[in-house]
CSV table of C-alpha atoms and ligand atoms in Angstrom, one decimal:
chain,number,residue,atom,x,y,z
A,1,MET,CA,8.9,-21.0,5.4
A,2,ARG,CA,10.9,-21.7,2.3
A,3,VAL,CA,13.4,-19.0,1.6
A,4,LEU,CA,15.7,-18.4,-1.4
A,5,ILE,CA,18.9,-16.5,-0.6
A,6,ILE,CA,20.6,-14.9,-3.6
A,7,GLU,CA,23.9,-13.5,-2.3
A,8,ASP,CA,27.5,-13.8,-3.7
A,9,GLU,CA,29.4,-13.0,-0.5
A,10,LEU,CA,30.2,-16.3,1.1
A,11,ASP,CA,30.3,-15.1,4.7
A,12,ILE,CA,27.0,-13.3,4.5
A,13,ALA,CA,25.3,-16.1,2.6
A,14,THR,CA,26.6,-18.8,5.0
A,15,ASN,CA,25.5,-16.8,8.1
A,16,LEU,CA,22.0,-16.2,6.7
A,17,TYR,CA,21.7,-19.8,5.6
A,18,ASP,CA,22.8,-21.2,8.9
A,19,HIS,CA,20.6,-18.8,10.9
A,20,LEU,CA,17.4,-19.4,8.9
A,21,GLU,CA,18.0,-23.2,8.8
A,22,ALA,CA,18.6,-23.4,12.5
A,23,ARG,CA,15.3,-21.5,13.0
A,24,GLY,CA,13.5,-24.3,11.2
A,25,HIS,CA,13.2,-22.7,7.7
A,26,SER,CA,14.0,-24.5,4.5
A,27,VAL,CA,16.7,-22.6,2.7
A,28,ASP,CA,18.1,-22.6,-0.9
A,29,LEU,CA,21.1,-20.6,-1.9
A,30,ALA,CA,22.2,-19.1,-5.2
A,31,ARG,CA,25.5,-17.3,-5.6
A,32,ASP,CA,24.7,-15.2,-8.7
A,33,GLY,CA,21.8,-13.4,-10.3
A,34,LEU,CA,21.0,-15.7,-13.2
A,35,SER,CA,21.0,-19.0,-11.2
A,36,GLY,CA,19.0,-17.2,-8.5
A,37,LEU,CA,16.4,-16.1,-11.0
A,38,HIS,CA,16.3,-19.6,-12.5
A,39,LEU,CA,15.7,-21.2,-9.0
A,40,ALA,CA,13.0,-18.5,-8.2
A,41,VAL,CA,11.2,-19.4,-11.4
A,42,SER,CA,11.5,-23.1,-11.3
A,43,GLU,CA,10.6,-23.7,-7.7
A,44,SER,CA,8.2,-22.1,-5.2
A,45,PHE,CA,9.4,-20.0,-2.3
A,46,ASP,CA,7.7,-18.0,0.4
A,47,ALA,CA,10.2,-15.2,0.3
A,48,ILE,CA,13.5,-14.2,-1.4
A,49,VAL,CA,16.5,-12.5,0.2
A,50,LEU,CA,18.2,-10.7,-2.7
A,51,ASP,CA,21.6,-9.0,-2.7
A,52,LEU,CA,21.9,-6.1,-5.2
A,53,GLY,CA,25.6,-6.3,-6.0
A,54,LEU,CA,25.8,-9.7,-7.8
A,55,PRO,CA,28.1,-11.0,-10.5
A,56,GLY,CA,26.5,-11.1,-13.9
A,57,MET,CA,22.9,-10.2,-13.6
A,58,GLY,CA,22.5,-7.6,-10.8
A,59,GLY,CA,19.8,-7.8,-8.1
A,60,LEU,CA,17.7,-5.0,-9.5
A,61,CYS,CA,17.5,-6.8,-12.8
A,62,VAL,CA,16.6,-10.1,-11.1
A,63,CYS,CA,13.8,-8.4,-9.2
A,64,LYS,CA,12.5,-6.6,-12.3
A,65,LYS,CA,12.4,-9.8,-14.3
A,66,LEU,CA,10.6,-11.7,-11.5
A,67,ARG,CA,7.9,-9.1,-11.4
A,68,GLN,CA,7.5,-8.1,-15.0
A,69,GLU,CA,8.4,-11.2,-17.0
A,70,VAL,CA,7.4,-14.0,-14.7
A,71,CYS,CA,4.6,-12.0,-12.9
A,72,SER,CA,5.8,-13.5,-9.6
A,73,ASP,CA,4.5,-11.8,-6.4
A,74,VAL,CA,6.9,-13.6,-4.0
A,75,PRO,CA,8.0,-11.2,-1.3
A,76,VAL,CA,11.5,-9.9,-2.0
A,77,LEU,CA,13.8,-8.5,0.8
A,78,VAL,CA,16.7,-6.6,-0.7
A,79,LEU,CA,20.1,-6.6,1.1
A,80,THR,CA,22.8,-4.2,0.1
A,81,ALA,CA,25.8,-2.3,1.1
A,82,ARG,CA,24.4,0.8,-0.5
A,83,ASP,CA,22.7,3.2,1.8
A,84,LEU,CA,21.7,5.8,-0.8
A,85,LEU,CA,18.1,7.0,-1.1
A,86,ASP,CA,18.2,6.6,-4.9
A,87,ASP,CA,19.3,3.0,-4.6
A,88,LYS,CA,16.5,2.2,-2.2
A,89,LEU,CA,13.9,3.9,-4.4
A,90,LYS,CA,15.2,2.0,-7.5
A,91,ALA,CA,14.8,-1.3,-5.6
A,92,PHE,CA,11.2,-0.5,-4.8
A,93,GLU,CA,10.6,0.6,-8.4
A,94,CYS,CA,11.9,-2.8,-9.5
A,95,GLY,CA,9.4,-4.5,-7.2
A,96,ALA,CA,11.2,-5.1,-3.9
A,97,ASP,CA,9.0,-5.3,-0.8
A,98,ASP,CA,11.5,-4.3,1.8
A,99,TYR,CA,15.1,-3.2,2.2
A,100,LEU,CA,18.0,-3.8,4.7
A,101,VAL,CA,21.4,-2.2,4.6
A,102,LYS,CA,24.5,-4.2,5.5
A,103,PRO,CA,25.6,-4.9,8.1
A,104,PHE,CA,22.3,-6.2,9.5
A,105,ALA,CA,21.2,-8.3,12.4
A,106,LEU,CA,20.2,-11.9,11.4
A,107,ARG,CA,17.2,-11.7,13.7
A,108,GLU,CA,16.0,-8.6,11.9
A,109,VAL,CA,16.2,-10.4,8.5
A,110,GLU,CA,14.0,-13.2,9.9
A,111,ALA,CA,11.5,-10.8,11.5
A,112,ARG,CA,11.1,-8.9,8.2
A,113,LEU,CA,10.7,-12.0,6.2
A,114,ASP,CA,8.0,-13.2,8.6
A,115,ALA,CA,6.2,-9.9,8.3
A,116,LEU,CA,6.3,-10.0,4.5
A,117,VAL,CA,5.0,-13.5,4.3
A,118,ARG,CA,2.2,-12.8,6.8
A,119,ARG,CA,1.1,-9.8,4.8
A,120,ARG,CA,1.2,-11.7,1.5
A,121,CYS,CA,-1.0,-14.5,3.0
A,122,GLY,CA,-3.5,-11.9,4.0
A,123,ARG,CA,-3.2,-13.1,7.6
A,124,VAL,CA,-2.7,-9.6,9.0
A,125,THR,CA,-6.3,-9.2,9.9
A,126,ASP,CA,-9.2,-11.7,10.0
A,127,ARG,CA,-11.6,-9.4,8.2
A,128,ARG,CA,-14.0,-10.7,5.6
A,129,VAL,CA,-12.8,-10.5,2.0
A,130,VAL,CA,-15.4,-9.4,-0.5
A,131,VAL,CA,-14.9,-9.6,-4.3
A,132,ASP,CA,-18.2,-8.7,-6.1
A,133,ASP,CA,-20.7,-11.5,-5.3
A,134,LEU,CA,-18.1,-13.6,-3.4
A,135,ILE,CA,-17.6,-13.3,0.3
A,136,TYR,CA,-15.0,-15.2,2.3
A,137,ASP,CA,-14.6,-15.1,6.1
A,138,PRO,CA,-11.1,-16.2,7.1
A,139,ALA,CA,-12.2,-16.6,10.8
A,140,THR,CA,-14.9,-19.1,10.1
A,141,LEU,CA,-13.7,-20.3,6.6
A,142,ALA,CA,-17.3,-19.6,5.4
A,143,VAL,CA,-17.7,-18.9,1.7
A,144,GLN,CA,-20.7,-17.3,0.1
A,145,PHE,CA,-21.3,-16.8,-3.6
A,146,GLU,CA,-24.4,-15.0,-5.0
A,147,GLY,CA,-26.0,-15.2,-1.6
A,148,ARG,CA,-25.6,-19.0,-1.1
A,149,ALA,CA,-23.2,-20.9,1.1
A,150,VAL,CA,-20.5,-22.8,-0.7
A,151,HIS,CA,-18.8,-25.8,0.9
A,152,LEU,CA,-15.2,-26.4,-0.2
A,153,SER,CA,-12.6,-28.9,0.6
A,154,ARG,CA,-9.5,-27.7,2.6
A,155,LYS,CA,-7.3,-27.6,-0.5
A,156,CYS,CA,-9.9,-25.7,-2.5
A,157,LEU,CA,-10.2,-23.2,0.4
A,158,ARG,CA,-6.4,-22.7,0.4
A,159,LEU,CA,-6.5,-22.1,-3.4
A,160,LEU,CA,-9.3,-19.7,-3.0
A,161,GLU,CA,-7.6,-17.9,-0.1
A,162,THR,CA,-4.5,-17.5,-2.3
A,163,LEU,CA,-6.4,-16.1,-5.3
A,164,LEU,CA,-8.3,-13.7,-3.0
A,165,SER,CA,-5.0,-12.4,-1.5
A,166,GLY,CA,-4.6,-10.5,-4.9
A,167,PRO,CA,-7.8,-10.0,-6.9
A,168,ASN,CA,-7.0,-9.7,-10.7
A,169,ARG,CA,-3.4,-10.8,-10.0
A,170,VAL,CA,-2.3,-13.9,-11.9
A,171,PHE,CA,-0.9,-16.7,-9.6
A,172,SER,CA,1.4,-19.2,-11.2
A,173,ARG,CA,0.7,-22.9,-11.0
A,174,ALA,CA,3.8,-23.2,-8.7
A,175,ASP,CA,2.4,-20.5,-6.4
A,176,LEU,CA,-1.0,-22.3,-6.1
A,177,GLU,CA,0.5,-25.7,-5.7
A,178,HIS,CA,2.7,-24.4,-2.9
A,179,ALA,CA,-0.3,-22.8,-1.2
A,180,ALA,CA,-2.4,-25.9,-1.3
A,181,TRP,CA,0.1,-28.7,-1.0
A,182,GLY,CA,3.1,-27.0,0.8
A,183,GLY,CA,6.2,-29.2,0.5
A,184,GLU,CA,4.2,-32.2,-0.7
A,185,GLN,CA,4.5,-33.0,-4.4
A,186,PRO,CA,0.9,-33.1,-5.8
A,187,MET,CA,0.0,-35.4,-8.7
A,188,SER,CA,0.6,-33.8,-12.0
A,189,ASP,CA,-3.1,-32.9,-12.7
A,190,SER,CA,-4.2,-32.3,-9.0
A,191,LEU,CA,-4.1,-28.5,-9.4
A,192,ARG,CA,-6.2,-28.6,-12.5
A,193,SER,CA,-8.8,-30.9,-11.0
A,194,HIS,CA,-9.0,-28.8,-7.8
A,195,MET,CA,-9.3,-25.6,-9.8
A,196,HIS,CA,-12.0,-27.3,-11.9
A,197,ILE,CA,-14.0,-28.1,-8.7
A,198,LEU,CA,-13.5,-24.6,-7.4
A,199,ARG,CA,-14.6,-23.0,-10.6
A,200,ARG,CA,-17.7,-25.2,-10.8
A,201,ALA,CA,-18.6,-24.3,-7.1
A,202,LEU,CA,-18.2,-20.7,-8.0
A,203,THR,CA,-20.1,-20.5,-11.2
A,204,GLY,CA,-22.9,-17.9,-11.1
A,205,SER,CA,-26.4,-18.0,-12.5
A,206,SER,CA,-25.0,-16.3,-15.7
A,207,GLY,CA,-22.8,-19.4,-16.2
A,208,LEU,CA,-19.7,-17.4,-15.6
A,209,SER,CA,-17.1,-17.8,-12.9
A,210,PRO,CA,-14.8,-15.1,-11.4
A,211,ILE,CA,-12.0,-17.7,-11.5
A,212,GLU,CA,-10.1,-17.6,-14.7
A,213,ASN,CA,-7.5,-19.8,-16.2
A,214,VAL,CA,-4.8,-17.6,-17.8
A,215,HIS,CA,-3.5,-19.8,-20.4
A,216,GLY,CA,0.1,-21.0,-19.9
A,217,VAL,CA,0.6,-18.9,-16.8
A,218,GLY,CA,-1.9,-19.8,-14.0
A,219,TYR,CA,-5.1,-18.6,-12.5
A,220,ARG,CA,-6.7,-15.4,-11.2
A,221,ILE,CA,-9.8,-14.2,-9.6
A,222,ALA,CA,-11.3,-11.5,-11.7
A,223,LYS,CA,-12.9,-8.5,-9.9
A,224,ARG,CA,-15.5,-6.5,-11.8
A,225,SER,CA,-16.0,-3.7,-9.4
A,226,VAL,CA,-13.3,-1.1,-8.8
B,1,CA,CA1,27.3,-8.7,-3.3
């Protein structure tokens, strides 16, 4: 997985970096909140390890901005020296997914990151996903829309899987490109043309598609039923 570490303490940052890289992950490091936020927004990561006590913009602020201003749903594991309940609750309020108090075991950081990424990708179970008239079976990769079978390319399936992992949630172009192309650099209009194909395949008899382009932000799959 691709991980961003935002941590100002050199020893901790280096240990984390070396451990995750030795385990085969691709790791980026930022030493303050602002450059961490900038990296998190401009590139695509599978997870972020975020220290709370950072110079300049603090970790809580970074997390809040990621969730509220950028609408990013990247899993965030917070690391901190603080072991107070209020601090933990504040981190969750700001959108953190998990919490580890220093000192921590490097293996535990990796295990928690793995769990967060698995959960985000909806790979915890192989149950069918149903959103209104759309049914997706992750075990067989079969897609049904308004009662008919829909055949999709591998990349379109990956895009659909990602959108279905959070109905109504807007996924950024970077998130979707990362899901479908991984580390490869897609052509500049590849995402748009694949989304066009996906929308056309999933357009109902009413002429409407549950897949929506959210102008300037990305795409989402709209769910009518509650
Ligand atoms: Ca710190």
